[in-house]
């Protein structure tokens, strides 16, 4: 269990993963549980009318882009879960962990003892990235399984592959912000700073993506937002697409290389 | 004698008035080297530079003849380190913590961990957060000694230890020395350094003030002398001696302090009829305090 930094991190975070995972399961259970009520033709008509009366910008900001669609399984799950709540939960987890892994250890002064061992700084960074990736994808896996079980129980017309693609994209996007937090932590050794920068970037990324459809000047910036790729090609309808995997994966790997370079050349815990 | 640690004009500056300045020190294989200085003198900075946690502003450090920066991995395979400010994972037990370090180090026998824990009377089953400062320090000591490294770098190793455990620690250091290992330890307590070290380096405000054997440092110590003569003597008779201060002449009683050799003083005193001579035995503490205050400025 405590063979290296990777396994030690996983082992140490096991309870944290359990609690955050439980949070996802409860959220999915509650929101999926409301689906039959929403699916009732009378309610959905009322809802559609109410929604149409609301400003489009406001709806977009809450992750609702397709009002008419909110009553289909894919539209409902996208609007109510992947649009906002699920990424929020998973990103709190990944950003928190990303800033803790190097900067947190450095501030706590436990990093000194690790560095004194025959272990390269690059190994510390890569094993931290590996642990962060596994734990982020585990959050995606929990999301997928709880959605799938919910969908089967309520007989929602949506496939496991589509749910899996959306869950994977979301955890990859959350990992992306976790990787940014880890990069800034590795580069500066400041935990609060890395958490703040990653969070601000996530907030900006979220609004740029969700408001791009209603605010013209944001549109060219949309492709810079990881949120854009999480929802690229509507995974809940069309399943897996290589592009989000390619783009988000590249960003994560680049963060890793940059973190190694910057961590290797600086003074630790001055 | 092989040189294990060699710093060459090693300097590290950060912020204001901190760091180390043009440090040249040498630690030989198989010796116990005491690195002495008040808090904030630059002891930890030196150690952390040697360990490549921080990088020198100028100069360099060689450990086992290898460059501290370029060959840090090879160096770290042969050393262990006990930080001055020891912080470990609060939720882990002592055993988990030591198992983790053993895995990171490689080549550590469970037997070694068990034996060291027994000698230090450390309960490995308790989580770190439940341990007192002294018991945490014991975990750190087990960690430092368990891998049988060629060089042990110990930053303030006895802080928080009760006297009985300190004795066990001295024994461990002695055993390491007898096995041909090198120990580099820092301290701000003179008495413990005097007790176990072969050579001592004294650092103040980032500068190395003296580096020598305990014996030689003592020989250069400032000591107080009281000389009693048969007849009253003139203060002028002693005024020409360069290495004395605090000269007080009260009739036939001369009191003064001498730094280093007492030869000149004795030869001067021998011109008169000397009835008695009282020399206050110096311990290293006084030398140390003298260096602290900046009273002694010669660099060995």
Coordinates of C-alpha atoms in Angstrom, one line a residue:
Chain A
X1 CA 0.0 0.0 0.0
X2 CA 2.9 2.3 0.8
X3 CA 5.3 1.3 -1.9
X4 CA 5.6 4.7 -3.6
X5 CA 4.2 8.2 -3.8
X6 CA 1.5 7.0 -6.2
X7 CA 0.1 4.2 -4.1
X8 CA 0.6 6.1 -0.9
X9 CA -1.5 9.0 -2.3
X10 CA -4.3 6.6 -3.4
X11 CA -4.2 4.8 0.0
X12 CA -4.3 8.1 1.9
X13 CA -7.2 9.5 -0.2
X14 CA -9.4 6.3 0.0
X15 CA -11.8 7.8 2.6
X16 CA -12.0 11.1 0.8
X17 CA -12.8 9.3 -2.4
X18 CA -15.5 7.4 -0.6
X19 CA -17.2 10.5 0.8
X20 CA -17.0 12.4 -2.5
X21 CA -18.3 9.3 -4.3
X22 CA -21.1 9.1 -1.9
X23 CA -22.0 12.7 -2.6
X24 CA -22.2 11.9 -6.3
X25 CA -24.4 8.9 -5.7
X26 CA -26.8 10.8 -3.6
X27 CA -26.9 13.7 -6.1
X28 CA -27.5 11.3 -9.0
X29 CA -30.1 9.4 -7.0
X30 CA -32.1 12.5 -6.1
X31 CA -32.0 14.1 -9.6
X32 CA -32.7 10.9 -11.5
X33 CA -35.5 10.2 -9.0
X34 CA -37.2 13.4 -10.2
X35 CA -37.0 12.4 -13.8
X36 CA -40.4 10.5 -14.0
X37 CA -42.2 13.6 -12.7
X38 CA -40.5 15.7 -15.3
X39 CA -41.2 13.2 -18.0
X40 CA -45.0 13.5 -17.5
X41 CA -46.3 15.4 -20.6
X42 CA -48.3 17.9 -18.6
X43 CA -45.4 18.9 -16.4
X44 CA -43.0 19.1 -19.2
X45 CA -45.3 21.4 -21.1
X46 CA -45.6 23.7 -18.2
X47 CA -41.9 23.7 -17.6
X48 CA -41.2 24.4 -21.2
X49 CA -43.5 27.4 -21.1
X50 CA -41.9 28.7 -17.9
X51 CA -38.5 28.3 -19.3
X52 CA -39.3 30.1 -22.5
X53 CA -40.3 33.1 -20.4
X54 CA -36.8 33.2 -18.8
X55 CA -33.9 35.1 -20.4
X56 CA -31.8 32.8 -22.5
X57 CA -28.6 34.2 -21.0
X58 CA -29.7 33.2 -17.5
X59 CA -30.6 29.7 -18.6
X60 CA -27.3 29.4 -20.4
X61 CA -25.5 30.4 -17.3
X62 CA -27.1 27.5 -15.5
X63 CA -26.1 25.1 -18.1
X64 CA -29.5 24.8 -19.8
X65 CA -29.0 25.3 -23.6
X66 CA -31.8 23.3 -25.0
X67 CA -35.1 24.0 -23.3
X68 CA -37.2 21.7 -25.3
X69 CA -34.8 18.9 -24.6
X70 CA -35.1 19.0 -20.8
X71 CA -37.7 16.3 -20.9
X72 CA -35.7 13.7 -22.9
X73 CA -33.3 11.5 -20.9
X74 CA -30.2 12.9 -22.5
X75 CA -31.4 16.5 -22.2
X76 CA -32.4 16.0 -18.6
X77 CA -29.2 14.4 -17.5
X78 CA -27.1 17.0 -19.3
X79 CA -29.1 19.9 -18.0
X80 CA -29.6 18.9 -14.4
X81 CA -26.3 16.9 -13.8
X82 CA -23.5 17.4 -16.3
X83 CA -24.4 21.0 -16.9
X84 CA -23.4 22.1 -13.5
X85 CA -23.7 20.0 -10.4
X86 CA -21.5 17.0 -11.3
X87 CA -18.6 19.0 -12.7
X88 CA -18.8 21.2 -9.6
X89 CA -18.4 18.3 -7.2
X90 CA -15.7 16.5 -9.1
X91 CA -13.8 19.7 -9.7
X92 CA -13.8 20.7 -6.0
X93 CA -12.2 17.2 -5.4
X94 CA -9.7 17.4 -8.2
X95 CA -8.6 21.0 -7.6
X96 CA -8.3 20.4 -3.9
X97 CA -6.2 17.3 -4.5
X98 CA -4.1 18.9 -7.2
X99 CA -3.1 21.8 -5.0
X100 CA -2.5 19.5 -2.0
X101 CA -0.2 17.0 -3.7
X102 CA 3.0 19.0 -4.0
X103 CA 2.3 22.5 -2.6
X104 CA 0.3 21.1 0.3
X105 CA 3.1 18.8 1.3
X106 CA 5.6 21.5 0.9
X107 CA 3.7 23.9 3.1
X108 CA 3.2 21.2 5.7
X109 CA 7.0 20.5 5.5
X110 CA 6.6 16.8 4.8
X111 CA 8.1 17.2 1.3
X112 CA 11.6 17.6 2.8
X113 CA 11.7 14.1 4.1
X114 CA 10.5 12.7 0.7
X115 CA 13.1 14.7 -1.2
X116 CA 15.9 13.4 1.0
X117 CA 15.2 9.9 -0.3
X118 CA 16.7 8.6 -3.6
X119 CA 13.8 9.7 -5.7
X120 CA 13.8 12.2 -8.6
X121 CA 11.8 15.3 -8.4
X122 CA 10.3 14.3 -11.8
X123 CA 9.2 11.0 -10.3
X124 CA 7.5 12.9 -7.5
X125 CA 5.6 15.0 -10.0
X126 CA 4.7 12.1 -12.3
X127 CA 3.5 9.9 -9.5
X128 CA 1.4 12.7 -8.1
X129 CA -0.1 13.2 -11.6
X130 CA -0.8 9.5 -11.9
X131 CA -2.5 9.4 -8.5
X132 CA -4.6 12.5 -9.4
X133 CA -5.6 11.0 -12.7
X134 CA -6.6 7.7 -11.2
X135 CA -8.7 9.3 -8.5
X136 CA -10.3 11.7 -10.9
X137 CA -11.2 8.9 -13.3
X138 CA -12.5 7.0 -10.3
X139 CA -14.9 9.8 -9.7
X140 CA -16.0 9.5 -13.3
X141 CA -16.5 5.8 -12.9
X142 CA -18.7 6.3 -9.8
X143 CA -20.7 8.9 -11.8
X144 CA -21.1 6.5 -14.7
X145 CA -22.2 3.5 -12.5
X146 CA -24.7 5.5 -10.4
X147 CA -26.2 7.1 -13.6
X148 CA -26.4 3.7 -15.3
X149 CA -28.0 2.0 -12.4
X150 CA -30.5 4.9 -12.0
X151 CA -31.3 4.8 -15.8
X152 CA -31.9 1.1 -15.7
X153 CA -34.1 1.2 -12.6
X154 CA -36.2 4.0 -14.0
X155 CA -36.2 2.6 -17.5
X156 CA -34.8 5.7 -19.0
X157 CA -34.0 5.4 -22.7
X158 CA -30.3 6.0 -22.6
X159 CA -27.4 3.7 -23.1
X160 CA -24.5 2.8 -20.9
X161 CA -22.0 3.9 -23.6
X162 CA -23.5 7.4 -23.8
X163 CA -23.5 7.8 -20.0
X164 CA -20.0 6.4 -19.9
X165 CA -18.7 8.9 -22.6
X166 CA -20.2 11.9 -20.7
X167 CA -18.9 10.7 -17.4
X168 CA -15.4 10.2 -18.8
X169 CA -15.4 13.6 -20.5
X170 CA -16.5 15.3 -17.3
X171 CA -13.8 13.6 -15.2
X172 CA -11.2 14.4 -17.8
X173 CA -12.2 18.0 -17.7
X174 CA -12.1 18.1 -13.9
X175 CA -8.7 16.4 -14.1
X176 CA -7.6 19.1 -16.4
X177 CA -8.3 21.8 -13.7
X178 CA -6.7 19.5 -11.1
X179 CA -3.6 19.3 -13.3
X180 CA -3.5 23.1 -13.5
X181 CA -3.7 23.2 -9.7
X182 CA -0.9 20.7 -9.5
X183 CA 1.2 22.5 -12.0
X184 CA 0.9 25.8 -10.2
X185 CA 1.6 24.1 -6.9
X186 CA 4.7 22.4 -8.3
X187 CA 5.9 25.7 -9.8
X188 CA 5.3 27.9 -6.7
X189 CA 4.9 25.7 -3.7
X190 CA 1.8 27.8 -2.7
X191 CA -1.3 25.8 -2.1
X192 CA -3.8 28.6 -1.7
X193 CA -2.5 30.3 -4.8
X194 CA -2.7 27.1 -6.9
X195 CA -6.2 26.4 -5.7
X196 CA -7.4 30.0 -6.4
X197 CA -5.9 30.1 -9.9
X198 CA -7.4 26.8 -10.9
X199 CA -10.8 27.7 -9.4
X200 CA -10.8 31.1 -11.2
X201 CA -9.9 29.4 -14.5
X202 CA -12.7 26.9 -14.0
X203 CA -15.2 29.6 -13.3
X204 CA -14.1 31.6 -16.4
X205 CA -14.1 28.4 -18.5
X206 CA -17.6 27.5 -17.4
X207 CA -19.1 30.9 -18.2
X208 CA -17.2 31.3 -21.5
X209 CA -18.5 28.0 -22.6
X210 CA -22.1 28.3 -21.4
X211 CA -22.6 31.9 -22.5
X212 CA -20.8 31.6 -25.9
X213 CA -24.1 30.6 -27.5
X214 CA -25.8 33.8 -26.4
X215 CA -23.0 36.4 -26.3
X216 CA -21.4 36.8 -29.7
X217 CA -17.9 38.0 -28.7
X218 CA -17.4 35.0 -26.4
X219 CA -17.9 32.6 -29.3
X220 CA -14.3 32.4 -30.6
X221 CA -13.1 31.9 -27.0
X222 CA -15.3 28.9 -26.4
X223 CA -12.9 26.5 -27.9
X224 CA -10.3 27.4 -25.2
X225 CA -12.6 26.3 -22.5
X226 CA -12.3 22.7 -21.2
X227 CA -16.1 22.7 -20.6
X228 CA -16.6 23.0 -24.4
X229 CA -14.7 19.7 -24.9
X230 CA -16.6 17.9 -22.0
X231 CA -19.8 18.5 -24.0
X232 CA -18.3 18.3 -27.4
X233 CA -20.5 16.3 -29.9
X234 CA -23.1 15.8 -27.1
X235 CA -21.7 12.5 -25.6
X236 CA -25.1 11.7 -24.0
X237 CA -26.6 11.4 -27.5
X238 CA -23.7 10.3 -29.6
X239 CA -21.3 8.5 -27.3
X240 CA -17.5 8.6 -27.3
X241 CA -15.6 11.0 -29.5
X242 CA -11.9 11.1 -29.8
X243 CA -11.5 14.9 -29.8
X244 CA -12.2 15.7 -26.2
X245 CA -10.0 12.9 -25.1
X246 CA -7.2 14.2 -27.4
X247 CA -7.5 17.9 -26.4
X248 CA -8.0 17.4 -22.6
X249 CA -5.5 14.6 -22.5
X250 CA -2.9 16.8 -24.2
X251 CA -3.5 19.7 -21.8
X252 CA -3.1 17.3 -18.8
X253 CA 0.2 15.8 -20.2
X254 CA 1.5 19.3 -21.0
X255 CA 0.7 20.4 -17.4
X256 CA 2.7 17.4 -16.3
X257 CA 5.8 18.3 -18.3
X258 CA 5.6 21.9 -17.3
X259 CA 5.3 20.9 -13.6
X260 CA 8.4 18.7 -13.9
X261 CA 10.4 21.4 -15.5
X262 CA 9.4 24.1 -13.0
X263 CA 9.6 21.9 -9.9
X264 CA 13.1 20.7 -10.9
X265 CA 14.6 24.1 -11.1
X266 CA 13.4 25.8 -8.0
X267 CA 14.2 25.9 -4.3
X268 CA 11.8 23.9 -2.2
X269 CA 10.2 25.2 1.0
X270 CA 12.5 28.2 1.5
Chain B
X1 CA 41.1 10.2 4.9
X2 CA 38.4 10.5 2.3
X3 CA 36.4 13.7 2.2
X4 CA 32.7 13.0 2.4
X5 CA 31.3 16.5 2.4
X6 CA 33.1 19.4 0.8
X7 CA 31.6 22.8 0.2
X8 CA 33.5 25.3 -2.0
X9 CA 32.7 28.9 -1.5
X10 CA 29.2 27.9 -1.0
X11 CA 26.8 30.9 -0.8
X12 CA 23.0 31.1 -0.6
X13 CA 21.2 34.3 -0.3
X14 CA 17.5 34.8 -0.1
X15 CA 15.6 37.7 1.3
X16 CA 17.6 39.9 3.6
X17 CA 20.3 38.9 6.1
X18 CA 19.6 35.2 5.7
X19 CA 21.5 32.3 4.2
X20 CA 25.2 31.4 4.1
X21 CA 28.2 33.3 2.9
X22 CA 31.2 31.8 1.2
X23 CA 31.2 28.6 3.2
X24 CA 34.2 26.2 2.9
X25 CA 33.9 23.2 5.1
X26 CA 35.0 19.6 4.9
X27 CA 33.7 16.6 6.6
X28 CA 35.9 13.5 6.6
X29 CA 34.8 9.9 6.3
X30 CA 34.1 8.2 9.6
X31 CA 34.0 11.3 11.7
X32 CA 31.2 12.8 13.7
X33 CA 31.1 16.4 12.7
X34 CA 29.2 19.0 14.8
X35 CA 27.8 22.0 13.1
X36 CA 27.2 24.6 15.7
X37 CA 25.5 27.9 15.7
X38 CA 22.6 29.9 17.1
X39 CA 19.2 29.6 15.6
X40 CA 19.1 31.4 12.3
X41 CA 22.9 31.2 11.8
X42 CA 22.5 29.2 8.5
X43 CA 22.9 25.6 9.7
X44 CA 19.7 24.4 8.1
X45 CA 20.4 26.4 5.0
X46 CA 23.7 24.6 4.6
X47 CA 22.1 21.2 5.1
X48 CA 19.3 21.9 2.7
X49 CA 21.7 23.1 0.1
X50 CA 23.9 20.0 0.5
X51 CA 20.7 18.0 0.1
X52 CA 19.7 19.9 -3.1
X53 CA 16.4 21.1 -1.7
X54 CA 17.7 24.6 -2.4
X55 CA 20.3 25.6 -4.9
X56 CA 23.4 27.6 -4.2
X57 CA 23.6 31.2 -5.3
X58 CA 27.2 30.6 -5.9
X59 CA 29.8 28.0 -5.1
X60 CA 29.2 24.3 -4.9
X61 CA 29.0 21.3 -2.7
X62 CA 30.4 17.8 -3.3
X63 CA 29.2 14.8 -1.4
X64 CA 31.2 11.6 -1.9
X65 CA 32.9 13.6 -4.6
X66 CA 29.6 14.0 -6.5
X67 CA 28.0 17.3 -7.3
X68 CA 25.1 18.1 -5.0
X69 CA 23.0 19.3 -7.9
X70 CA 23.8 17.1 -10.8
X71 CA 24.2 13.8 -8.9
X72 CA 21.6 14.3 -6.2
X73 CA 20.0 10.9 -6.9
X74 CA 23.2 9.0 -6.4
X75 CA 24.1 11.0 -3.3
X76 CA 20.6 10.4 -1.8
X77 CA 21.1 6.7 -2.1
X78 CA 23.9 6.9 0.4
X79 CA 22.6 9.3 2.9
X80 CA 19.8 9.7 5.4
X81 CA 18.4 13.0 6.7
X82 CA 16.6 14.0 9.9
X83 CA 15.0 17.4 9.4
X84 CA 15.2 20.0 12.2
X85 CA 11.5 20.7 11.9
X86 CA 10.2 17.1 11.6
X87 CA 6.7 16.9 10.2
X88 CA 5.2 13.6 9.2
X89 CA 1.8 12.4 8.0
X90 CA -0.4 12.8 11.1
X91 CA -2.8 10.0 10.2
X92 CA -0.3 7.3 9.6
X93 CA 1.0 5.2 12.4
X94 CA 4.7 5.1 13.2
X95 CA 5.0 1.7 11.5
X96 CA 3.2 2.9 8.3
X97 CA 5.4 6.0 8.2
X98 CA 8.6 4.0 8.5
X99 CA 7.4 1.3 6.0
X100 CA 6.8 4.1 3.5
X101 CA 10.2 5.6 4.1
X102 CA 11.8 2.2 3.9
X103 CA 10.1 1.6 0.5
X104 CA 11.3 5.0 -0.8
X105 CA 14.8 4.2 0.3
X106 CA 15.0 0.5 -0.5
X107 CA 17.2 -2.1 1.2
X108 CA 15.8 -1.6 4.7
X109 CA 15.2 -4.6 6.8
X110 CA 12.1 -4.9 9.0
X111 CA 14.5 -6.2 11.6
X112 CA 16.4 -2.9 11.7
X113 CA 13.2 -1.0 12.2
X114 CA 12.1 -3.3 15.0
X115 CA 15.4 -3.2 16.8
X116 CA 15.7 0.6 16.6
X117 CA 12.2 1.1 17.8
X118 CA 12.8 -1.2 20.8
X119 CA 16.0 0.5 21.7
X120 CA 14.3 3.9 21.6
X121 CA 11.2 2.5 23.3
X122 CA 9.0 3.7 20.6
X123 CA 5.4 2.3 20.1
X124 CA 5.0 1.9 16.4
X125 CA 1.3 1.2 16.5
X126 CA 0.3 4.7 17.5
X127 CA -0.7 7.3 14.9
X128 CA 1.8 10.2 14.5
X129 CA -0.7 12.7 15.7
X130 CA -1.0 10.9 19.1
X131 CA 2.8 11.1 19.7
X132 CA 4.5 13.6 21.8
X133 CA 7.3 15.7 20.3
X134 CA 9.9 13.4 21.7
X135 CA 8.2 10.3 20.4
X136 CA 7.8 11.9 16.9
X137 CA 11.6 12.6 17.0
X138 CA 12.2 8.9 17.8
X139 CA 10.3 8.0 14.6
X140 CA 12.6 10.4 12.8
X141 CA 15.6 8.9 14.4
X142 CA 14.6 5.3 13.4
X143 CA 14.1 6.7 9.9
X144 CA 17.6 8.2 9.8
X145 CA 19.4 5.1 11.2
X146 CA 17.4 2.2 9.7
X147 CA 18.9 2.2 6.2
X148 CA 22.5 2.2 7.5
X149 CA 23.5 5.0 5.2
X150 CA 27.1 6.1 4.6
X151 CA 26.4 9.6 5.7
X152 CA 23.8 10.7 8.3
X153 CA 22.7 14.3 8.1
X154 CA 20.9 15.2 11.4
X155 CA 19.5 18.6 11.9
X156 CA 19.1 19.3 15.7
X157 CA 18.7 15.6 16.3
X158 CA 18.2 15.7 20.1
X159 CA 15.5 18.3 20.2
X160 CA 12.6 17.1 22.3
X161 CA 14.4 14.0 23.5
X162 CA 14.6 13.3 27.2
X163 CA 18.1 12.7 28.7
X164 CA 17.8 8.9 28.7
X165 CA 16.9 8.8 25.1
X166 CA 19.6 11.3 24.3
X167 CA 22.1 8.7 25.7
X168 CA 20.7 6.1 23.4
X169 CA 21.1 8.5 20.6
X170 CA 24.7 9.1 21.4
X171 CA 25.3 5.4 21.4
X172 CA 23.7 5.1 18.0
X173 CA 26.0 7.8 16.7
X174 CA 29.0 6.1 18.2
X175 CA 28.0 2.8 16.6
X176 CA 27.6 4.4 13.3
X177 CA 31.0 6.0 13.6
X178 CA 32.6 2.7 14.6
X179 CA 31.0 1.1 11.6
X180 CA 32.8 3.7 9.4
X181 CA 29.8 5.9 8.7
X182 CA 30.0 9.6 8.8
X183 CA 27.7 11.7 10.9
X184 CA 27.0 15.4 10.2
X185 CA 24.9 16.9 13.0
X186 CA 23.8 20.4 13.7
X187 CA 23.1 21.7 17.1
X188 CA 22.9 24.9 19.1
X189 CA 23.7 23.0 22.3
X190 CA 27.5 23.0 22.9
X191 CA 27.6 20.3 25.5
X192 CA 26.2 17.6 23.3
X193 CA 28.6 18.4 20.5
X194 CA 31.5 18.4 22.9
X195 CA 30.3 15.0 24.0
X196 CA 30.1 13.1 20.7
X197 CA 31.8 15.1 18.0
X198 CA 35.3 14.7 16.7
X199 CA 35.4 18.1 15.0
X200 CA 33.3 21.1 15.2
X201 CA 32.4 23.9 12.8
X202 CA 31.0 27.1 14.3
X203 CA 28.7 29.3 12.2
X204 CA 27.3 32.7 12.9
X205 CA 25.3 35.0 10.7
X206 CA 26.0 32.7 7.7
X207 CA 29.7 32.7 8.1
X208 CA 31.9 29.9 9.2
X209 CA 33.9 31.3 12.2
X210 CA 36.0 28.3 13.1
X211 CA 36.4 24.7 12.2
X212 CA 38.6 22.4 14.2
X213 CA 38.8 19.5 16.6
X214 CA 37.2 20.0 20.0
X215 CA 40.6 19.8 21.5
X216 CA 42.1 22.5 19.4
X217 CA 39.1 24.8 19.9
X218 CA 39.5 24.4 23.6
X219 CA 43.2 25.2 23.3
X220 CA 42.3 28.4 21.6
X221 CA 39.7 29.1 24.2
X222 CA 39.3 32.3 26.2
X223 CA 40.0 31.5 29.8
X224 CA 40.3 33.6 32.9
X225 CA 43.4 33.6 35.0
X226 CA 44.1 34.9 38.5
X227 CA 47.8 35.4 39.4
X228 CA 49.0 36.1 42.9
X229 CA 52.4 37.6 43.4
X230 CA 54.6 38.1 46.4
X231 CA 54.7 41.9 45.8
X232 CA 52.3 44.3 44.2
X233 CA 52.9 44.6 40.4
X234 CA 52.3 47.5 37.9
X235 CA 49.5 47.0 35.4
X236 CA 51.9 48.4 32.7
X237 CA 54.0 45.2 33.0
X238 CA 51.1 43.2 31.5
X239 CA 49.7 45.8 29.1
X240 CA 51.9 44.8 26.2
X241 CA 50.5 41.2 26.0
X242 CA 48.3 41.1 22.9
X243 CA 46.0 38.2 23.6
X244 CA 44.7 39.3 27.1
X245 CA 41.8 41.5 28.0
X246 CA 39.8 42.4 31.1
X247 CA 43.0 43.1 32.9
X248 CA 42.6 44.1 36.5
X249 CA 45.4 44.7 38.9
X250 CA 44.7 44.9 42.6
X251 CA 48.0 45.1 44.4
X252 CA 49.6 41.7 44.2
X253 CA 46.5 40.1 42.5
X254 CA 46.3 40.1 38.7
X255 CA 43.1 39.1 37.0
X256 CA 42.8 38.7 33.2
X257 CA 41.3 36.7 30.4
X258 CA 43.4 35.0 27.8
X259 CA 42.4 33.9 24.4
X260 CA 44.5 31.1 23.0
X261 CA 48.1 30.5 24.2
X262 CA 48.9 31.5 27.8
X263 CA 52.7 31.4 27.0
X264 CA 53.3 35.1 26.8
X265 CA 51.4 35.8 30.0
X266 CA 53.3 33.1 31.9
X267 CA 56.6 34.3 30.6
X268 CA 55.8 37.9 31.7
X269 CA 54.5 36.7 35.1
X270 CA 57.7 34.7 35.6
X271 CA 59.7 37.9 35.9
X272 CA 58.1 38.4 39.3
X273 CA 57.8 36.1 42.2
X274 CA 54.7 34.2 41.6
X275 CA 52.8 32.7 44.6
X276 CA 49.8 31.2 43.0
X277 CA 48.0 30.8 39.7
X278 CA 44.3 29.9 39.3
X279 CA 43.0 29.1 35.8
X280 CA 39.3 28.7 35.2
X281 CA 38.7 25.5 33.3
X282 CA 36.9 26.4 30.1
X283 CA 34.3 24.3 28.5
X284 CA 33.3 24.6 24.9
X285 CA 30.2 26.5 26.0
X286 CA 32.4 29.5 26.8
X287 CA 34.2 29.3 23.5
X288 CA 31.0 29.0 21.7
X289 CA 29.5 32.0 23.5
X290 CA 32.7 34.0 22.7
X291 CA 32.2 33.2 19.0
X292 CA 28.6 34.0 19.2
X293 CA 29.3 37.4 20.7
X294 CA 31.9 38.0 18.0
X295 CA 34.7 38.1 20.6
X296 CA 36.8 35.7 18.6
X297 CA 37.2 36.5 15.0
X298 CA 40.0 34.3 13.7
X299 CA 39.0 31.7 11.1
X300 CA 40.8 28.5 11.2

